Amino acid sequence: MSLDSGLESGVDSGLDPDSDLVGAGTTPTATATAPDEHTVLLPRISTDPLDDLVARVRPMLGQAVDSLHVAAALEADGLTDRGARVEYGYHDVFALSTEVYRRLGPRLPRQRDVATRGAGSWRESLRLISHGPLYVLPCTAFPAVLAIVGRRSLVLGLVFAGILGWVYAGVASHAAYRMLGFGRPRSAGRILIVATVTVPVVGAAAGAGLVWLTGGGVALVAMITCQVAYQLTSTVMVFYRRELWLALVMTPAFLIGVAYLILGAGLRPWSAAVAAGCVVAGFVFAVVIAVRRAGAVDTVEPPLRDSLRPEVPALWAVGAYGLCSAVLLLHAEAPYLMGRLDVAIAAAPLLLTMGFIEWRAERFRPQVVTLLRRVERPREFVRGVWRLLARETAVCLLAPAVPAAAMLAGLYYLDLLSAAGVVMTAAHVALGGAYLLAFQLAGRDRFGWLCWTMLAAILLHVVVGGLLGVAPLLGQSGSALVDTALYLGSVLLLQALFVLGLAPILGQAVRYR
């Protein structure tokens, strides 16, 4: 299955272009009286404008990984679907990019890459899996922060900073990866530098506004600033594959936080101070790495403003997707952070295994490409890719289920487990499968579908809960079990909506060429 036009130029057909003009009536006599003939070699001139386009983009796209890479570069260069039709005869940019990618020829791997691919694949897998523990590494500092800022301020700060940092980091990383995909690493580094340097200022200003509206003091502003700074720090470290450095920097905060939980209030100021110091150290490392990597690039790149201008609509979509994702995860749990421990920590197994889910999402496309090379019939491919998605979804449900079972067993042993806690934990396990599906939709730029479906799930949970009198976000104090069951139902509905969004596009083989 291909979008190639299949048009071939007659220039290379080997036919005499004057055969219609020199007919069979030419006589031997006429030929004999003609002047002496000799061969003249003329330069070969292509009449296909697509050859000129390929020659123009080859320096930039000689290492393109697929036709989507080519399509993104052509769109960034200002080519539209109308231009593809009028200038080159293809019905859209994607069809044109498929032919351009074919004419560019094979992308030959470097010898070093071939030699080290097998040895490095397991390291890459471990790197992705480690993202989950990195997300929860600072959590041991929260008990000390709770004692300093108070429970209400901690809840407000966690929710507010979580949403702000999620959106900020998501937009910055998407823009940086887009620039990297265009072969512009300096622009990618500049984006990360600007985002990382500005986020503490934005966090402090937003925290001050929150304190002005709700109270909480300087400690709450500091907590919000540190939290958003850590989120951008981790984004930069992940982008430059320095997860080990981030883990080493944050380990002291983790250890002293554990010591505070064991030894008590005497270590409270130390736990908060060390956590803040580790965040500052990681922040400095991240900025230095981004500056050095961006400064090491010696290629000439277009101005960053010109590069980002075509990406603005996509960045708005990514920001909306990040906002909806954060609200989906936090809105159900936030009301219970004030006192229901088993419900409040229900997201911990999911956060711990988010790196594993990212890894499986990353591995999905290579597995589909392998399937595409193995099967011969389109129906076999469609059935195979849906079986693969079902298998990977099941794996991503199992991954958080294992630590969730261990956590529930511990809570039961401590007599802290309730039915609402079990149901809320099950809802977050179900979110593991939903996030895998969301990653597949995001990889296909279906951000509109992602946002509308997540909003539908959130509204279903809150509105139906309000009608039943069990919505804590609306100030109601009904049954926590009914509220968490509604949240579980909304997550299951979200899974179904994500599958519905993938239905028209998942089995299109051309997307994996």
Short mmCIF file of C-alpha atoms in Angstrom, two decimals:
data_model
loop_
_atom_site.label_atom_id
_atom_site.label_comp_id
_atom_site.label_asym_id
_atom_site.label_seq_id
_atom_site.Cartn_x
_atom_site.Cartn_y
_atom_site.Cartn_z
CA MET A 1 0.00 0.00 0.00
CA SER A 2 1.62 3.24 -1.11
CA LEU A 3 0.82 6.82 -1.96
CA ASP A 4 3.42 6.87 -4.75
CA SER A 5 1.97 8.28 -7.93
CA GLY A 6 3.73 5.76 -10.14
CA LEU A 7 4.30 8.37 -12.85
CA GLU A 8 7.47 7.84 -14.85
CA SER A 9 9.14 10.41 -17.06
CA GLY A 10 9.43 9.65 -20.75
CA VAL A 11 12.91 11.16 -20.91
CA ASP A 12 14.53 7.95 -19.70
CA SER A 13 12.40 5.56 -21.71
CA GLY A 14 14.98 5.02 -24.42
CA LEU A 15 12.57 6.08 -27.22
CA ASP A 16 13.70 8.45 -29.98
CA PRO A 17 11.97 11.78 -29.31
CA ASP A 18 11.95 12.53 -33.07
CA SER A 19 10.45 9.21 -34.15
CA ASP A 20 7.14 10.88 -35.00
CA LEU A 21 8.88 13.47 -37.18
CA VAL A 22 11.26 11.22 -39.11
CA GLY A 23 8.88 8.76 -40.73
CA ALA A 24 9.36 5.50 -42.59
CA GLY A 25 9.41 7.40 -45.87
CA THR A 26 13.04 8.42 -45.44
CA THR A 27 14.91 6.80 -48.31
CA PRO A 28 18.36 5.23 -48.34
CA THR A 29 19.33 7.70 -51.02
CA ALA A 30 18.51 10.63 -48.85
CA THR A 31 20.49 9.09 -46.06
CA ALA A 32 23.46 8.48 -48.29
CA THR A 33 23.62 12.08 -49.50
CA ALA A 34 23.45 13.48 -45.98
CA PRO A 35 26.57 14.98 -44.42
CA ASP A 36 28.91 12.74 -42.45
CA GLU A 37 27.44 11.87 -39.03
CA HIS A 38 29.27 11.89 -35.72
CA THR A 39 28.11 11.37 -32.13
CA VAL A 40 27.52 14.46 -30.01
CA LEU A 41 27.07 14.00 -26.22
CA LEU A 42 24.64 16.53 -24.80
CA PRO A 43 24.16 17.23 -21.09
CA ARG A 44 21.26 15.31 -19.60
CA ILE A 45 18.61 17.76 -18.48
CA SER A 46 15.71 16.64 -16.32
CA THR A 47 12.28 17.96 -17.21
CA ASP A 48 10.80 16.76 -13.90
CA PRO A 49 10.60 19.58 -11.31
CA LEU A 50 10.63 16.93 -8.60
CA ASP A 51 14.27 16.17 -9.45
CA ASP A 52 15.12 19.79 -8.71
CA LEU A 53 13.26 19.57 -5.39
CA VAL A 54 15.12 16.39 -4.41
CA ALA A 55 18.46 17.97 -5.30
CA ARG A 56 17.60 21.06 -3.25
CA VAL A 57 16.57 19.21 -0.09
CA ARG A 58 19.19 16.45 -0.23
CA PRO A 59 21.78 18.34 1.88
CA MET A 60 19.17 18.82 4.61
CA LEU A 61 17.35 15.49 4.34
CA GLY A 62 20.03 13.05 3.26
CA GLN A 63 19.65 11.33 6.64
CA ALA A 64 15.83 11.47 6.74
CA VAL A 65 14.46 8.48 8.63
CA ASP A 66 11.10 8.26 6.84
CA SER A 67 8.67 10.15 4.62
CA LEU A 68 7.10 11.87 7.65
CA HIS A 69 10.47 13.47 8.34
CA VAL A 70 10.51 14.72 4.73
CA ALA A 71 6.91 15.97 4.97
CA ALA A 72 7.66 17.93 8.14
CA ALA A 73 10.68 19.57 6.49
CA LEU A 74 8.74 20.46 3.33
CA GLU A 75 5.91 22.00 5.38
CA ALA A 76 8.42 23.93 7.48
CA ASP A 77 9.89 25.22 4.20
CA GLY A 78 6.48 26.66 3.31
CA LEU A 79 5.17 24.02 0.92
CA THR A 80 1.39 23.52 1.11
CA ASP A 81 -0.97 20.90 -0.29
CA ARG A 82 -1.91 23.36 -3.03
CA GLY A 83 1.74 23.83 -3.93
CA ALA A 84 2.21 20.06 -4.06
CA ARG A 85 -0.71 19.80 -6.51
CA VAL A 86 0.10 22.80 -8.70
CA GLU A 87 3.89 22.57 -8.87
CA TYR A 88 4.50 18.82 -8.66
CA GLY A 89 1.23 17.05 -9.48
CA TYR A 90 0.73 15.28 -6.13
CA HIS A 91 -2.53 15.60 -4.24
CA ASP A 92 -0.93 16.62 -0.92
CA VAL A 93 2.40 17.18 0.81
CA PHE A 94 2.39 13.68 2.30
CA ALA A 95 2.12 12.01 -1.11
CA LEU A 96 4.86 14.27 -2.45
CA SER A 97 7.13 13.55 0.53
CA THR A 98 6.76 9.80 -0.04
CA GLU A 99 8.13 10.16 -3.58
CA VAL A 100 10.87 12.57 -2.45
CA TYR A 101 11.93 10.09 0.23
CA ARG A 102 12.05 7.29 -2.37
CA ARG A 103 14.20 9.35 -4.72
CA LEU A 104 16.58 10.36 -1.96
CA GLY A 105 17.70 6.75 -1.89
CA PRO A 106 18.62 4.53 1.06
CA ARG A 107 19.81 6.03 4.29
CA LEU A 108 23.05 4.15 4.89
CA PRO A 109 23.88 3.60 8.56
CA ARG A 110 27.29 4.57 9.80
CA GLN A 111 29.63 1.70 10.43
CA ARG A 112 29.91 2.57 14.11
CA ASP A 113 26.13 2.58 14.48
CA VAL A 114 25.89 -0.88 12.91
CA ALA A 115 28.56 -2.25 15.20
CA THR A 116 27.09 -0.86 18.42
CA ARG A 117 23.36 -1.17 17.78
CA GLY A 118 23.01 -4.55 19.47
CA ALA A 119 25.13 -3.55 22.43
CA GLY A 120 23.29 -0.27 22.95
CA SER A 121 19.69 -1.39 22.55
CA TRP A 122 19.38 -2.70 26.09
CA ARG A 123 20.96 0.51 27.43
CA GLU A 124 18.39 2.55 25.53
CA SER A 125 15.60 0.42 26.98
CA LEU A 126 16.90 0.87 30.52
CA ARG A 127 17.24 4.60 29.93
CA LEU A 128 13.58 4.89 28.99
CA ILE A 129 12.41 2.62 31.81
CA SER A 130 14.36 4.72 34.33
CA HIS A 131 12.14 7.73 33.65
CA GLY A 132 9.46 6.37 35.99
CA PRO A 133 11.67 6.25 39.11
CA LEU A 134 13.07 9.67 38.18
CA TYR A 135 9.54 11.11 38.27
CA VAL A 136 8.99 9.93 41.86
CA LEU A 137 12.53 10.47 43.18
CA PRO A 138 11.77 13.85 44.86
CA CYS A 139 8.57 12.58 46.50
CA THR A 140 10.26 11.67 49.79
CA ALA A 141 10.79 15.39 50.42
CA PHE A 142 7.05 16.11 50.45
CA PRO A 143 6.40 14.98 54.07
CA ALA A 144 8.90 17.56 55.35
CA VAL A 145 7.45 20.21 53.03
CA LEU A 146 3.98 19.28 54.31
CA ALA A 147 5.04 20.00 57.87
CA ILE A 148 6.41 23.40 56.81
CA VAL A 149 3.73 24.77 54.47
CA GLY A 150 0.67 22.93 55.80
CA ARG A 151 -1.58 20.35 54.18
CA ARG A 152 -3.85 22.75 52.32
CA SER A 153 -0.96 24.73 50.83
CA LEU A 154 0.85 21.53 49.87
CA VAL A 155 -2.17 20.24 47.97
CA LEU A 156 -2.68 23.55 46.18
CA GLY A 157 1.00 23.79 45.34
CA LEU A 158 1.28 20.23 44.06
CA VAL A 159 -1.73 20.55 41.79
CA PHE A 160 -0.90 24.04 40.54
CA ALA A 161 2.80 23.39 39.95
CA GLY A 162 2.08 19.96 38.48
CA ILE A 163 -0.22 21.40 35.82
CA LEU A 164 2.04 24.38 35.07
CA GLY A 165 5.20 22.29 34.82
CA TRP A 166 3.50 19.58 32.77
CA VAL A 167 2.33 22.06 30.12
CA TYR A 168 5.56 24.08 30.11
CA ALA A 169 7.82 21.04 29.81
CA GLY A 170 5.61 19.38 27.21
CA VAL A 171 5.60 22.38 24.88
CA ALA A 172 9.35 22.98 25.28
CA SER A 173 10.31 19.35 24.66
CA HIS A 174 8.00 19.06 21.63
CA ALA A 175 9.49 22.19 20.06
CA ALA A 176 13.03 21.00 20.80
CA TYR A 177 12.44 17.57 19.29
CA ARG A 178 10.89 19.16 16.20
CA MET A 179 13.99 21.30 15.70
CA LEU A 180 16.20 18.27 16.23
CA GLY A 181 14.18 16.37 13.64
CA PHE A 182 14.82 19.19 11.16
CA GLY A 183 18.56 18.87 11.76
CA ARG A 184 18.75 22.04 13.88
CA PRO A 185 20.31 21.01 17.22
CA ARG A 186 21.38 24.56 18.07
CA SER A 187 17.79 25.76 17.81
CA ALA A 188 16.67 22.83 19.96
CA GLY A 189 19.22 23.77 22.61
CA ARG A 190 18.20 27.42 22.56
CA ILE A 191 14.57 26.45 23.12
CA LEU A 192 15.49 24.34 26.13
CA ILE A 193 17.77 27.04 27.53
CA VAL A 194 15.07 29.71 27.31
CA ALA A 195 12.42 27.40 28.78
CA THR A 196 14.63 26.26 31.65
CA VAL A 197 15.86 29.73 32.58
CA THR A 198 12.42 31.31 32.46
CA VAL A 199 10.40 28.62 34.25
CA PRO A 200 11.55 29.54 37.80
CA VAL A 201 10.48 33.13 37.16
CA VAL A 202 7.13 32.00 35.80
CA GLY A 203 6.73 29.56 38.70
CA ALA A 204 7.56 32.19 41.31
CA ALA A 205 5.18 34.71 39.76
CA ALA A 206 2.39 32.16 39.50
CA GLY A 207 3.07 30.99 43.06
CA ALA A 208 2.90 34.56 44.32
CA GLY A 209 -0.45 34.97 42.60
CA LEU A 210 -1.72 31.77 44.19
CA VAL A 211 -0.54 32.92 47.63
CA TRP A 212 -2.25 36.28 47.12
CA LEU A 213 -5.51 34.51 46.30
CA THR A 214 -5.43 31.66 48.81
CA GLY A 215 -2.68 32.37 51.33
CA GLY A 216 0.26 30.13 52.11
CA GLY A 217 3.30 32.34 52.49
CA VAL A 218 6.77 32.38 50.99
CA ALA A 219 7.32 28.66 51.60
CA LEU A 220 4.54 27.81 49.14
CA VAL A 221 6.09 30.07 46.49
CA ALA A 222 9.45 28.36 47.01
CA MET A 223 7.86 24.92 46.74
CA ILE A 224 6.10 25.76 43.46
CA THR A 225 9.28 27.29 42.04
CA CYS A 226 11.35 24.23 42.92
CA GLN A 227 8.77 21.82 41.54
CA VAL A 228 8.47 23.46 38.11
CA ALA A 229 12.25 23.93 37.97
CA TYR A 230 12.70 20.20 38.58
CA GLN A 231 10.25 19.34 35.82
CA LEU A 232 12.18 21.43 33.28
CA THR A 233 15.48 20.12 34.63
CA SER A 234 14.37 16.55 34.07
CA THR A 235 13.12 17.49 30.58
CA VAL A 236 16.56 18.81 29.59
CA MET A 237 18.37 15.85 31.14
CA VAL A 238 16.11 13.39 29.33
CA PHE A 239 16.52 15.27 26.03
CA TYR A 240 20.32 15.04 26.27
CA ARG A 241 20.21 11.50 27.71
CA ARG A 242 21.69 12.44 31.08
CA GLU A 243 19.23 10.56 33.27
CA LEU A 244 22.04 9.05 35.35
CA TRP A 245 23.33 12.51 36.22
CA LEU A 246 19.86 13.57 37.31
CA ALA A 247 19.52 10.48 39.48
CA LEU A 248 22.89 11.13 41.14
CA VAL A 249 22.03 14.78 41.80
CA MET A 250 18.64 13.95 43.38
CA THR A 251 19.74 10.91 45.39
CA PRO A 252 20.74 12.95 48.50
CA ALA A 253 17.25 14.48 48.62
CA PHE A 254 15.71 11.02 48.36
CA LEU A 255 17.91 9.55 51.11
CA ILE A 256 17.44 12.33 53.63
CA GLY A 257 13.70 12.30 52.92
CA VAL A 258 13.63 8.60 53.82
CA ALA A 259 15.70 9.35 56.92
CA TYR A 260 13.19 12.01 57.96
CA LEU A 261 10.34 9.52 57.64
CA ILE A 262 12.23 7.08 59.87
CA LEU A 263 13.91 9.35 62.42
CA GLY A 264 11.31 12.08 62.76
CA ALA A 265 11.00 15.84 63.08
CA GLY A 266 14.64 16.54 63.88
CA LEU A 267 15.54 16.16 60.19
CA ARG A 268 12.64 18.24 58.88
CA PRO A 269 14.61 21.40 57.98
CA TRP A 270 17.45 19.30 56.60
CA SER A 271 15.11 17.34 54.34
CA ALA A 272 13.54 20.46 52.85
CA ALA A 273 16.87 22.28 52.51
CA VAL A 274 18.68 19.35 50.87
CA ALA A 275 15.78 18.81 48.46
CA ALA A 276 15.89 22.47 47.43
CA GLY A 277 19.67 22.33 47.09
CA CYS A 278 19.49 19.24 44.89
CA VAL A 279 16.92 20.91 42.64
CA VAL A 280 19.15 23.98 42.30
CA ALA A 281 22.19 21.81 41.51
CA GLY A 282 20.25 19.83 38.91
CA PHE A 283 18.93 23.06 37.43
CA VAL A 284 22.46 24.44 37.03
CA PHE A 285 23.65 21.18 35.46
CA ALA A 286 20.77 21.23 32.99
CA VAL A 287 21.45 24.81 31.89
CA VAL A 288 25.18 24.14 31.52
CA ILE A 289 24.56 21.00 29.45
CA ALA A 290 22.10 22.77 27.16
CA VAL A 291 24.44 25.75 26.67
CA ARG A 292 27.44 23.55 25.92
CA ARG A 293 25.59 21.27 23.52
CA ALA A 294 24.02 24.18 21.66
CA GLY A 295 27.34 26.03 21.50
CA ALA A 296 29.14 22.98 20.12
CA VAL A 297 27.04 23.04 16.93
CA ASP A 298 28.98 24.67 14.07
CA THR A 299 26.35 24.42 11.33
CA VAL A 300 24.39 27.40 10.05
CA GLU A 301 20.71 27.26 10.97
CA PRO A 302 17.75 29.48 10.09
CA PRO A 303 16.67 32.06 12.69
CA LEU A 304 14.83 30.41 15.56
CA ARG A 305 11.80 32.66 15.16
CA ASP A 306 11.43 31.63 11.52
CA SER A 307 11.82 27.97 12.44
CA LEU A 308 9.19 28.13 15.17
CA ARG A 309 6.59 30.15 13.29
CA PRO A 310 5.16 27.16 11.35
CA GLU A 311 5.10 25.14 14.59
CA VAL A 312 2.91 27.53 16.58
CA PRO A 313 -0.42 25.74 15.89
CA ALA A 314 1.12 22.39 16.85
CA LEU A 315 2.61 23.87 20.02
CA TRP A 316 -0.81 25.19 21.07
CA ALA A 317 -2.21 21.71 20.48
CA VAL A 318 0.58 20.11 22.52
CA GLY A 319 -0.01 22.59 25.33
CA ALA A 320 -3.73 21.80 25.37
CA TYR A 321 -2.94 18.08 25.39
CA GLY A 322 -0.57 18.53 28.33
CA LEU A 323 -3.15 20.57 30.23
CA CYS A 324 -5.87 17.96 29.70
CA SER A 325 -3.50 15.14 30.68
CA ALA A 326 -2.52 16.88 33.91
CA VAL A 327 -6.12 17.67 34.85
CA LEU A 328 -7.20 14.12 34.04
CA LEU A 329 -4.59 12.69 36.39
CA LEU A 330 -4.85 15.23 39.21
CA HIS A 331 -8.50 16.27 39.43
CA ALA A 332 -9.71 12.98 40.88
CA GLU A 333 -6.93 12.59 43.41
CA ALA A 334 -6.44 16.15 44.65
CA PRO A 335 -9.47 16.22 47.02
CA TYR A 336 -8.17 13.14 48.83
CA LEU A 337 -4.67 14.46 49.45
CA MET A 338 -6.04 16.11 52.58
CA GLY A 339 -6.63 12.90 54.50
CA ARG A 340 -7.25 9.63 52.60
CA LEU A 341 -3.77 8.09 52.33
CA ASP A 342 -4.79 4.99 50.37
CA VAL A 343 -6.57 7.12 47.76
CA ALA A 344 -3.95 9.87 47.77
CA ILE A 345 -1.08 7.54 46.81
CA ALA A 346 -3.06 5.54 44.24
CA ALA A 347 -1.12 7.14 41.37
CA ALA A 348 2.28 6.04 42.73
CA PRO A 349 2.42 2.69 40.83
CA LEU A 350 1.49 4.43 37.59
CA LEU A 351 4.13 7.13 38.02
CA LEU A 352 6.73 4.52 38.92
CA THR A 353 6.08 2.59 35.70
CA MET A 354 5.54 5.52 33.31
CA GLY A 355 9.03 4.97 31.95
CA PHE A 356 8.12 1.39 31.10
CA ILE A 357 5.00 2.60 29.28
CA GLU A 358 7.08 5.15 27.36
CA TRP A 359 9.45 2.33 26.38
CA ARG A 360 6.64 0.15 25.06
CA ALA A 361 5.20 3.10 23.14
CA GLU A 362 8.64 3.76 21.65
CA ARG A 363 8.98 0.13 20.61
CA PHE A 364 5.55 -0.05 18.97
CA ARG A 365 6.53 1.46 15.62
CA PRO A 366 9.62 -0.77 15.06
CA GLN A 367 7.47 -3.81 15.81
CA VAL A 368 4.88 -2.65 13.27
CA VAL A 369 7.61 -2.12 10.66
CA THR A 370 8.84 -5.66 11.27
CA LEU A 371 5.28 -6.91 10.84
CA LEU A 372 4.92 -4.92 7.62
CA ARG A 373 7.99 -6.60 6.15
CA ARG A 374 6.77 -10.05 7.13
CA VAL A 375 3.18 -10.08 5.88
CA GLU A 376 2.06 -10.05 2.25
CA ARG A 377 -1.62 -9.12 2.38
CA PRO A 378 -3.15 -5.87 3.69
CA ARG A 379 -5.70 -7.75 5.79
CA GLU A 380 -2.93 -9.70 7.49
CA PHE A 381 -1.19 -6.44 8.34
CA VAL A 382 -4.34 -4.84 9.76
CA ARG A 383 -5.11 -7.86 11.93
CA GLY A 384 -1.50 -8.07 13.03
CA VAL A 385 -1.18 -4.43 14.03
CA TRP A 386 -4.38 -4.57 16.10
CA ARG A 387 -3.19 -7.74 17.82
CA LEU A 388 0.09 -5.99 18.54
CA LEU A 389 -1.72 -2.99 20.02
CA ALA A 390 -3.88 -5.26 22.19
CA ARG A 391 -0.80 -7.09 23.45
CA GLU A 392 1.10 -3.89 24.25
CA THR A 393 -1.94 -2.42 26.00
CA ALA A 394 -2.20 -5.53 28.16
CA VAL A 395 1.50 -5.27 29.00
CA CYS A 396 1.07 -1.62 29.99
CA LEU A 397 -1.85 -2.59 32.23
CA LEU A 398 0.19 -5.32 33.86
CA ALA A 399 3.21 -3.08 34.51
CA PRO A 400 1.53 -0.76 37.07
CA ALA A 401 -0.65 -3.61 38.36
CA VAL A 402 2.36 -5.41 39.88
CA PRO A 403 3.57 -2.56 42.15
CA ALA A 404 -0.07 -1.62 42.78
CA ALA A 405 -0.74 -5.07 44.20
CA ALA A 406 2.31 -4.77 46.44
CA MET A 407 1.23 -1.31 47.62
CA LEU A 408 -2.31 -2.47 48.38
CA ALA A 409 -0.95 -5.43 50.31
CA GLY A 410 1.17 -3.10 52.43
CA LEU A 411 -1.76 -0.77 53.09
CA TYR A 412 -3.93 -3.73 54.03
CA TYR A 413 -1.26 -4.96 56.45
CA LEU A 414 -1.14 -1.50 58.06
CA ASP A 415 -4.96 -1.41 58.23
CA LEU A 416 -5.03 1.69 55.99
CA LEU A 417 -6.82 0.21 52.98
CA SER A 418 -10.40 0.99 52.00
CA ALA A 419 -12.58 -0.05 49.08
CA ALA A 420 -12.23 3.45 47.62
CA GLY A 421 -8.45 3.10 47.69
CA VAL A 422 -8.63 -0.20 45.80
CA VAL A 423 -10.91 1.28 43.13
CA MET A 424 -8.79 4.43 42.73
CA THR A 425 -5.67 2.30 42.35
CA ALA A 426 -7.46 0.21 39.71
CA ALA A 427 -8.35 3.41 37.85
CA HIS A 428 -4.70 4.44 37.72
CA VAL A 429 -3.70 0.98 36.53
CA ALA A 430 -6.24 1.42 33.72
CA LEU A 431 -4.62 4.76 32.95
CA GLY A 432 -1.44 2.85 32.10
CA GLY A 433 -3.15 1.32 29.08
CA ALA A 434 -4.83 4.63 28.26
CA TYR A 435 -1.50 6.45 28.18
CA LEU A 436 -0.06 3.91 25.74
CA LEU A 437 -3.00 4.58 23.42
CA ALA A 438 -2.59 8.32 23.97
CA PHE A 439 1.07 8.13 22.95
CA GLN A 440 0.05 6.42 19.71
CA LEU A 441 -2.51 9.14 18.98
CA ALA A 442 -0.04 11.90 19.84
CA GLY A 443 2.54 10.33 17.54
CA ARG A 444 0.01 10.73 14.73
CA ASP A 445 -0.79 14.35 15.68
CA ARG A 446 -4.33 13.56 16.81
CA PHE A 447 -4.16 16.17 19.57
CA GLY A 448 -7.66 17.46 18.93
CA TRP A 449 -9.15 14.01 19.50
CA LEU A 450 -7.00 13.55 22.61
CA CYS A 451 -8.16 16.82 24.16
CA TRP A 452 -11.87 16.38 23.44
CA THR A 453 -11.95 12.80 24.70
CA MET A 454 -10.07 13.62 27.90
CA LEU A 455 -12.38 16.55 28.54
CA ALA A 456 -15.34 14.22 28.01
CA ALA A 457 -13.93 11.76 30.56
CA ILE A 458 -13.30 14.53 33.11
CA LEU A 459 -16.78 16.00 32.66
CA LEU A 460 -18.39 12.57 32.94
CA HIS A 461 -16.67 11.99 36.26
CA VAL A 462 -17.42 15.43 37.72
CA VAL A 463 -20.92 16.02 36.33
CA VAL A 464 -22.30 12.58 37.11
CA GLY A 465 -20.65 12.74 40.52
CA GLY A 466 -22.30 16.10 41.11
CA LEU A 467 -25.69 14.72 40.18
CA LEU A 468 -25.17 11.87 42.64
CA GLY A 469 -23.84 14.18 45.35
CA VAL A 470 -20.39 12.53 45.50
CA ALA A 471 -18.17 15.08 43.68
CA PRO A 472 -15.57 16.41 46.15
CA LEU A 473 -14.39 18.98 43.60
CA LEU A 474 -17.85 20.57 43.90
CA GLY A 475 -17.68 20.61 47.69
CA GLN A 476 -19.82 17.49 48.11
CA SER A 477 -18.94 14.90 50.72
CA GLY A 478 -20.72 11.80 49.51
CA SER A 479 -19.41 8.27 49.16
CA ALA A 480 -15.74 8.11 48.18
CA LEU A 481 -16.33 4.64 46.78
CA VAL A 482 -18.95 5.90 44.32
CA ASP A 483 -16.71 8.81 43.32
CA THR A 484 -13.70 6.58 42.64
CA ALA A 485 -15.90 4.08 40.78
CA LEU A 486 -17.08 6.90 38.52
CA TYR A 487 -13.46 7.84 37.89
CA LEU A 488 -12.64 4.24 36.97
CA GLY A 489 -15.60 4.20 34.59
CA SER A 490 -14.47 7.44 32.95
CA VAL A 491 -10.98 6.01 32.40
CA LEU A 492 -12.40 2.87 30.80
CA LEU A 493 -14.55 5.05 28.55
CA LEU A 494 -11.45 7.04 27.67
CA GLN A 495 -9.67 3.87 26.60
CA ALA A 496 -12.55 3.05 24.27
CA LEU A 497 -12.52 6.57 22.80
CA PHE A 498 -8.77 6.36 22.21
CA VAL A 499 -9.22 3.06 20.37
CA LEU A 500 -11.99 4.68 18.32
CA GLY A 501 -9.61 7.49 17.40
CA LEU A 502 -6.97 5.01 16.27
CA ALA A 503 -9.40 2.90 14.23
CA PRO A 504 -9.16 4.86 10.94
CA ILE A 505 -5.36 5.25 10.99
CA LEU A 506 -3.68 2.44 12.89
CA GLY A 507 -3.85 -0.07 10.03
CA GLN A 508 -2.63 2.32 7.31
CA ALA A 509 0.61 0.71 6.17
CA VAL A 510 1.83 3.87 4.47
CA ARG A 511 2.29 5.50 7.89
CA TYR A 512 5.04 3.00 8.71
CA ARG A 513 6.99 3.17 5.44
#
